[in-house]
Coordinates of N, CA and C in Angstrom, one line a residue:
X1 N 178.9 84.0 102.9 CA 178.1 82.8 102.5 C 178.0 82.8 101.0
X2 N 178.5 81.5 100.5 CA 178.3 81.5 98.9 C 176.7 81.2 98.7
X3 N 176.3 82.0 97.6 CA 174.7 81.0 97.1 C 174.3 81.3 95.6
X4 N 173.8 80.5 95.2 CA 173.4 80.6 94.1 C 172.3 81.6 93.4
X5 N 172.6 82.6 92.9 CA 170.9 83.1 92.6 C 170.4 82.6 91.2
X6 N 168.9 82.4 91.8 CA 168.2 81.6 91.0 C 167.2 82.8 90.1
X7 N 167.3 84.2 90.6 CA 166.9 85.7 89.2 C 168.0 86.4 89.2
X8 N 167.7 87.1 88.4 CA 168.6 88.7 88.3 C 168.5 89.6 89.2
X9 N 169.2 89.9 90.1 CA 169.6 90.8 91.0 C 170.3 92.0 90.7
X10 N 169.5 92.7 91.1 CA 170.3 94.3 90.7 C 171.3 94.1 91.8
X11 N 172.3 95.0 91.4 CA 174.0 95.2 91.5 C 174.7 93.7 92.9
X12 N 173.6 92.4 92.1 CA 174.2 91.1 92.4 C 175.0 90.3 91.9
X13 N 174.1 90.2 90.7 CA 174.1 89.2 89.4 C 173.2 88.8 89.2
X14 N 173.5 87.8 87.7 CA 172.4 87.2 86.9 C 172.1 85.8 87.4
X15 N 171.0 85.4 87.0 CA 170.6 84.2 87.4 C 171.3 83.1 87.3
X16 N 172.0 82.4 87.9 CA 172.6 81.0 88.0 C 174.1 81.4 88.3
X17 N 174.2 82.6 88.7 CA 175.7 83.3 89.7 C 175.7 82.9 90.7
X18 N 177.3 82.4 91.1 CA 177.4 82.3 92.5 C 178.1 83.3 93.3
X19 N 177.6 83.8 94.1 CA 177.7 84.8 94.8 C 178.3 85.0 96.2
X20 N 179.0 85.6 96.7 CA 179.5 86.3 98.2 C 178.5 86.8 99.0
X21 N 177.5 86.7 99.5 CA 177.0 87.8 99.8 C 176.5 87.4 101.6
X22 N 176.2 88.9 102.4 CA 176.4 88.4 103.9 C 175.4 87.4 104.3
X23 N 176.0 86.6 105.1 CA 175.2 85.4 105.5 C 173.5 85.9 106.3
X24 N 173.5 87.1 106.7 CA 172.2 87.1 107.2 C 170.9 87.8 106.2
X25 N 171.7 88.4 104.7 CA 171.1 88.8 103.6 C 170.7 87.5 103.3
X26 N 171.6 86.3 103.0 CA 171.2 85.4 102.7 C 169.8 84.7 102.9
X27 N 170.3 84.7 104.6 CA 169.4 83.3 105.1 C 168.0 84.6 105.6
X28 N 168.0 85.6 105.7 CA 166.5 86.4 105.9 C 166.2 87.1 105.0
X29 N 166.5 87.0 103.6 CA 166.2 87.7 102.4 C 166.0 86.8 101.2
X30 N 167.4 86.7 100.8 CA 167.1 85.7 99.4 C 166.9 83.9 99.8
X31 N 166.7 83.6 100.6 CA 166.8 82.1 100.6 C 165.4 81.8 101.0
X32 N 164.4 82.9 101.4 CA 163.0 82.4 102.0 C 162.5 82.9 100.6
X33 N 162.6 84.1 100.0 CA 162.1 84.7 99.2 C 162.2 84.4 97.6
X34 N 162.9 82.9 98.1 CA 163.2 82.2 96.3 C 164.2 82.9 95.4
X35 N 164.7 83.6 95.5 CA 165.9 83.9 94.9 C 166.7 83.7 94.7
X36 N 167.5 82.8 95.9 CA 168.6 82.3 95.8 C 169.3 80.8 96.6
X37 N 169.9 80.0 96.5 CA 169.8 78.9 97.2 C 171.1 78.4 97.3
X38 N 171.6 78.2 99.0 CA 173.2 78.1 99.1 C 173.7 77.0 98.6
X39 N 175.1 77.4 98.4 CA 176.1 76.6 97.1 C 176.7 76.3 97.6
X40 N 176.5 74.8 97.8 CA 176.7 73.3 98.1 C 176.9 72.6 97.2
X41 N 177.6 71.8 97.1 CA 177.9 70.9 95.9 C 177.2 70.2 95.6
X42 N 175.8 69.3 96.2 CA 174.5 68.9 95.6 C 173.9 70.0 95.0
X43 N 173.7 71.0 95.7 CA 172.5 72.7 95.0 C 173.4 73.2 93.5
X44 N 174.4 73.0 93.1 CA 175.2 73.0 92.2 C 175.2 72.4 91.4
X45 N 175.0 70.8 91.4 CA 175.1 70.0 90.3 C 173.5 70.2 89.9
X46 N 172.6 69.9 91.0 CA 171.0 70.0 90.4 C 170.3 71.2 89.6
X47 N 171.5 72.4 90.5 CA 171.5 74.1 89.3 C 171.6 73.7 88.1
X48 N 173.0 73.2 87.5 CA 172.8 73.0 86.2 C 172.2 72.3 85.8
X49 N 171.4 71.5 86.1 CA 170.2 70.4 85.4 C 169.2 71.4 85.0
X50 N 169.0 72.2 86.2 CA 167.7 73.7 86.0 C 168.1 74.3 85.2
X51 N 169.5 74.7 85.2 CA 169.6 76.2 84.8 C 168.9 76.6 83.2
X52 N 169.0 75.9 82.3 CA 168.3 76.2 80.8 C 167.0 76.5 81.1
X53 N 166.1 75.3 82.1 CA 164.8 76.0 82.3 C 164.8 77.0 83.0
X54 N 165.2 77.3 83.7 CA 165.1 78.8 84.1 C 165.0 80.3 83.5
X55 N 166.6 79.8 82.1 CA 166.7 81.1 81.6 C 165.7 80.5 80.5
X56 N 164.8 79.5 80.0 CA 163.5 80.0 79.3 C 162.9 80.7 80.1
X57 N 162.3 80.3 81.4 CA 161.5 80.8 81.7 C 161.9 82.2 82.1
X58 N 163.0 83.1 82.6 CA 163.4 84.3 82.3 C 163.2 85.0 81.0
X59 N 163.7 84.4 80.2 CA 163.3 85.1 79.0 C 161.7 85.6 78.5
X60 N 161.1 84.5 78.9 CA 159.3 84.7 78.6 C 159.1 85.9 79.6
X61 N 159.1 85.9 80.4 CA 158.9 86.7 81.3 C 159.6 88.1 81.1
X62 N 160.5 88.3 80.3 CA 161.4 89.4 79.5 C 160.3 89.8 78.8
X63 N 160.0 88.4 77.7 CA 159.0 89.0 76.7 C 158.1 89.3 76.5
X64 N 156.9 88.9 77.9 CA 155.9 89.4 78.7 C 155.8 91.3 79.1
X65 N 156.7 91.4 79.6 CA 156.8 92.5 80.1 C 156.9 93.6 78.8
X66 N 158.2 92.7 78.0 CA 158.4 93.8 76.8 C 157.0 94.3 76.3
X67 N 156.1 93.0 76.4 CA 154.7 93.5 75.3 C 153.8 93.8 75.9
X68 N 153.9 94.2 77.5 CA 152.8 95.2 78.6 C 153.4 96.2 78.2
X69 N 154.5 96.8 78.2 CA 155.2 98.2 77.9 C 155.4 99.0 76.4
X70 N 155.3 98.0 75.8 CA 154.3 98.6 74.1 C 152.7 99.0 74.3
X71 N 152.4 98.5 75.5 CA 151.0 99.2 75.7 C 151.0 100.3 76.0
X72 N 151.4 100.3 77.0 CA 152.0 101.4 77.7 C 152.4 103.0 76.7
X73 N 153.2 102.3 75.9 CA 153.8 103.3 75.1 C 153.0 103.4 74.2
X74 N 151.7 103.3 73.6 CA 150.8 103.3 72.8 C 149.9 104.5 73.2
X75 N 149.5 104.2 75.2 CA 149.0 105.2 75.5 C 149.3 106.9 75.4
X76 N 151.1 107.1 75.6 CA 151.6 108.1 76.0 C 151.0 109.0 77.6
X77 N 149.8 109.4 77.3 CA 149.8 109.7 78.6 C 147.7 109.6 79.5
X78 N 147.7 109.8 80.3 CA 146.9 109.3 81.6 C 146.6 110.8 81.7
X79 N 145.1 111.4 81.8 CA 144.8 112.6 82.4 C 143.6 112.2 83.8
X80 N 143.9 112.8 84.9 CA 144.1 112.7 86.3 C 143.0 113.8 86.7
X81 N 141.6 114.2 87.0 CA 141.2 115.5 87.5 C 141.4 115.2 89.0
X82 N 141.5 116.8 89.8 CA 141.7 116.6 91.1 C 141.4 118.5 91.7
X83 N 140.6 118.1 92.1 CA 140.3 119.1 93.2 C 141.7 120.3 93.4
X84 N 141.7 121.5 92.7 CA 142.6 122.1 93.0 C 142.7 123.7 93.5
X85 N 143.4 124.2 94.6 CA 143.0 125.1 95.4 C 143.8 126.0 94.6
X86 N 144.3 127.7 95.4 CA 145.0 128.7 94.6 C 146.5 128.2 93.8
X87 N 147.2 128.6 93.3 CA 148.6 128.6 92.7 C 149.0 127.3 92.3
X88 N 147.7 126.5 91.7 CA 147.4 124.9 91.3 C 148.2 124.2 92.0
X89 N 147.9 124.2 93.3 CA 148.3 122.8 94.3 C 146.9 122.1 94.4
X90 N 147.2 120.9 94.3 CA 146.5 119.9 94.7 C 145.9 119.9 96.2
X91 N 144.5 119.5 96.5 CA 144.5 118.9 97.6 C 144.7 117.7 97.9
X92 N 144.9 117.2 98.8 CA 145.9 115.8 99.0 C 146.7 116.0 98.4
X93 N 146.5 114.4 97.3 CA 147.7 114.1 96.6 C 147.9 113.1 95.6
X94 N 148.1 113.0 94.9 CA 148.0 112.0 93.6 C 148.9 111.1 93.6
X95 N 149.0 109.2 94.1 CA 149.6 108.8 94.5 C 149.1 107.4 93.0
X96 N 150.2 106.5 93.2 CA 150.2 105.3 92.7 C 148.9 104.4 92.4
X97 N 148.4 104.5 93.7 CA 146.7 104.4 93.8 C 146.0 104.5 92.6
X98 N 145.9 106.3 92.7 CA 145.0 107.0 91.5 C 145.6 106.6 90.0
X99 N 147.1 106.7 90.1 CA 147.7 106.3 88.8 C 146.8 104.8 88.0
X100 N 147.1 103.7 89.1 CA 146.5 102.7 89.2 C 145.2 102.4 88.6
X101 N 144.4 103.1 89.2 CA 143.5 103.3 89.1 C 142.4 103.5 87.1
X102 N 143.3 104.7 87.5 CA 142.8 105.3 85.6 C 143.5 103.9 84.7
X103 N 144.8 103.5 85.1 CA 145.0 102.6 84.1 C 144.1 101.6 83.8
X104 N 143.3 100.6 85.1 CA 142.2 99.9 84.8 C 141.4 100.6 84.3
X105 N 141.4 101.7 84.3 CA 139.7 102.1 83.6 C 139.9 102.1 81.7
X106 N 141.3 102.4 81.8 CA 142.0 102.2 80.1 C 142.3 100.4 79.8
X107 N 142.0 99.7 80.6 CA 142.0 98.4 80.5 C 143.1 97.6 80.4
X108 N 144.3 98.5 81.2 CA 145.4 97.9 81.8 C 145.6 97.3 82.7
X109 N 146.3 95.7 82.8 CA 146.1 95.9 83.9 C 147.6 95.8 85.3
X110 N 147.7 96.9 85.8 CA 149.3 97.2 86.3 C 149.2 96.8 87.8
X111 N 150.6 96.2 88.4 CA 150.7 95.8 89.5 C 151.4 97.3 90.3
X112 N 151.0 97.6 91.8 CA 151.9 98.9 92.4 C 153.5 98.9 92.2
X113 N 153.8 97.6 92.2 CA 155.6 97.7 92.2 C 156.0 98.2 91.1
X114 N 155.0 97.9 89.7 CA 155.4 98.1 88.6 C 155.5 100.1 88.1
X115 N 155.1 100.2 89.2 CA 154.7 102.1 88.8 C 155.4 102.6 89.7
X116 N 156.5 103.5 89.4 CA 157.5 104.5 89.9 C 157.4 105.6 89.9
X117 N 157.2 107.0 91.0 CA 157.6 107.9 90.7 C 158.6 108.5 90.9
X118 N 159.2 109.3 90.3 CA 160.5 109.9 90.2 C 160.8 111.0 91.5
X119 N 159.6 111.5 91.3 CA 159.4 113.1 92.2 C 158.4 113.0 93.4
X120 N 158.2 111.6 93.4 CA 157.3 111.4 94.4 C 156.0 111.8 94.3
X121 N 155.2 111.5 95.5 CA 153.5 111.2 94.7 C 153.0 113.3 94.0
X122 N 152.4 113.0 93.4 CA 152.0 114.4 92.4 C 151.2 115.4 93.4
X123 N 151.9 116.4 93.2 CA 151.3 117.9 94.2 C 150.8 118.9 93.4
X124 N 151.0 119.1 92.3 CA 150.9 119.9 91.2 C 149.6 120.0 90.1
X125 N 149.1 120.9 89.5 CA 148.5 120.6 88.2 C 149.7 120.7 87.4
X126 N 149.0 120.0 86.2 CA 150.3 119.7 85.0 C 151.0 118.4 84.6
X127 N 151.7 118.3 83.5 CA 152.3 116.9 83.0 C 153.2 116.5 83.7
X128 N 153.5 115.0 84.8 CA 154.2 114.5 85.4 C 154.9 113.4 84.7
X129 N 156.2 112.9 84.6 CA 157.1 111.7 84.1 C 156.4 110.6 84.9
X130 N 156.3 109.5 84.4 CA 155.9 108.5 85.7 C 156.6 107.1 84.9
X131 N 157.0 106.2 85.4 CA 158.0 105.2 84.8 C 157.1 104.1 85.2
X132 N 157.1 103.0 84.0 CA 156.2 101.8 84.1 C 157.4 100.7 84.1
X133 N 157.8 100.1 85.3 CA 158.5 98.8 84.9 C 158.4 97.4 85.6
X134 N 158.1 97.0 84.5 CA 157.3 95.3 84.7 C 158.3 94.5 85.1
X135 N 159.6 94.9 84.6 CA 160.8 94.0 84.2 C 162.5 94.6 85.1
X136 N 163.5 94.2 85.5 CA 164.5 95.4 85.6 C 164.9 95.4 84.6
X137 N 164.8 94.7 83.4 CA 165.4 95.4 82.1 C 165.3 95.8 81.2
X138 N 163.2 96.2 81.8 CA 161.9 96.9 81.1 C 161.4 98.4 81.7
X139 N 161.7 99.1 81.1 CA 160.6 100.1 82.0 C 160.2 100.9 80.5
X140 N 159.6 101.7 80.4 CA 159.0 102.8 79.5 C 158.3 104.2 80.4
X141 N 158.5 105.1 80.2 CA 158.1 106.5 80.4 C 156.8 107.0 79.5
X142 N 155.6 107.3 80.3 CA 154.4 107.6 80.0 C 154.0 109.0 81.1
X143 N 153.1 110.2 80.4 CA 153.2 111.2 81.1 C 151.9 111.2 82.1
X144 N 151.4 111.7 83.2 CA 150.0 111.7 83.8 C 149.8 112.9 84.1
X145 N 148.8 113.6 83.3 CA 148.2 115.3 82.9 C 147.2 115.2 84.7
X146 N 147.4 116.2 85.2 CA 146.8 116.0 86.6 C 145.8 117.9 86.2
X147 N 144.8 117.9 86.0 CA 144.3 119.0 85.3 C 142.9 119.2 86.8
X148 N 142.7 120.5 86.7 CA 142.1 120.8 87.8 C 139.9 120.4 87.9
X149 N 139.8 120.0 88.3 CA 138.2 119.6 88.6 C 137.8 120.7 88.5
X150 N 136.4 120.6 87.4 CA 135.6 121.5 87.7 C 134.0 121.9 88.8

């Protein structure tokens, strides 16, 4: 099924590509979820009418993100206390939540999709990588010190 995507799709394409992709991706993924819209010779001619508004409004949205992630990188890093038993493991677990969390209290303010972890949620005391991306062709690396409660 051909369609047009209307964002940037990782290992898709870019916005206002027309694409191959399987007809049930299509019609239960990108076609409810505004992404993309089948390419028909009317949806085609009215794309390019759009298409310049779109890639402004892609772009703001680039530039948006670029200037949450100079925050980000301002902070460097997030310290985490947590309850910790012998050979500094954590009880529980230090998850997106808690990351979340501290960042409102520093007066950011971050959405869950936007926070990645690499190694998965934190079990450890000590400095963890944790990736911030607002954007797919934004992210920045900021560290979260998970140090033991007294």
């Amino acid at each position: 099924m051909e369609v047009i995507l209307l964002l940037k799709i990782k290992k898709l394409g870019d916005s206002g590509a027309i694409v191959h992709v399987k007809s049930g991706y299509a019609r239960n993924f990108l076609i409810p979820k505004g992404k993309a819209i089948l390419a028909n010779k009317k949806n085609i001619e009215s794309f390019e009418a759009q298409r310049i508004e779109l890639e402004k409004e892609n772009i703001s949205k680039l530039l948006i993100a670029q200037s949450r992630a100079e925050k980000i990188k301002k902070i460097k890093s997030i310290i985490i206390q947590s309850k910790v038993g012998k050979e500094g493991k954590i009880f529980g677990s230090i998850g997106i939540r808690n990351i979340i969390k501290e960042m409102t209290l520093l007066g950011i303010k971050v959405n869950k999709k936007e926070i990645k972890l690499p190694n998965g949620v934190l079990r450890q005391v000590g400095e963890h990588k944790v990736i911030f991306q607002p954007h797919n062709e934004v992210h920045e690396y900021f560290i979260v010190s998970v140090i033991a409660k007294k």
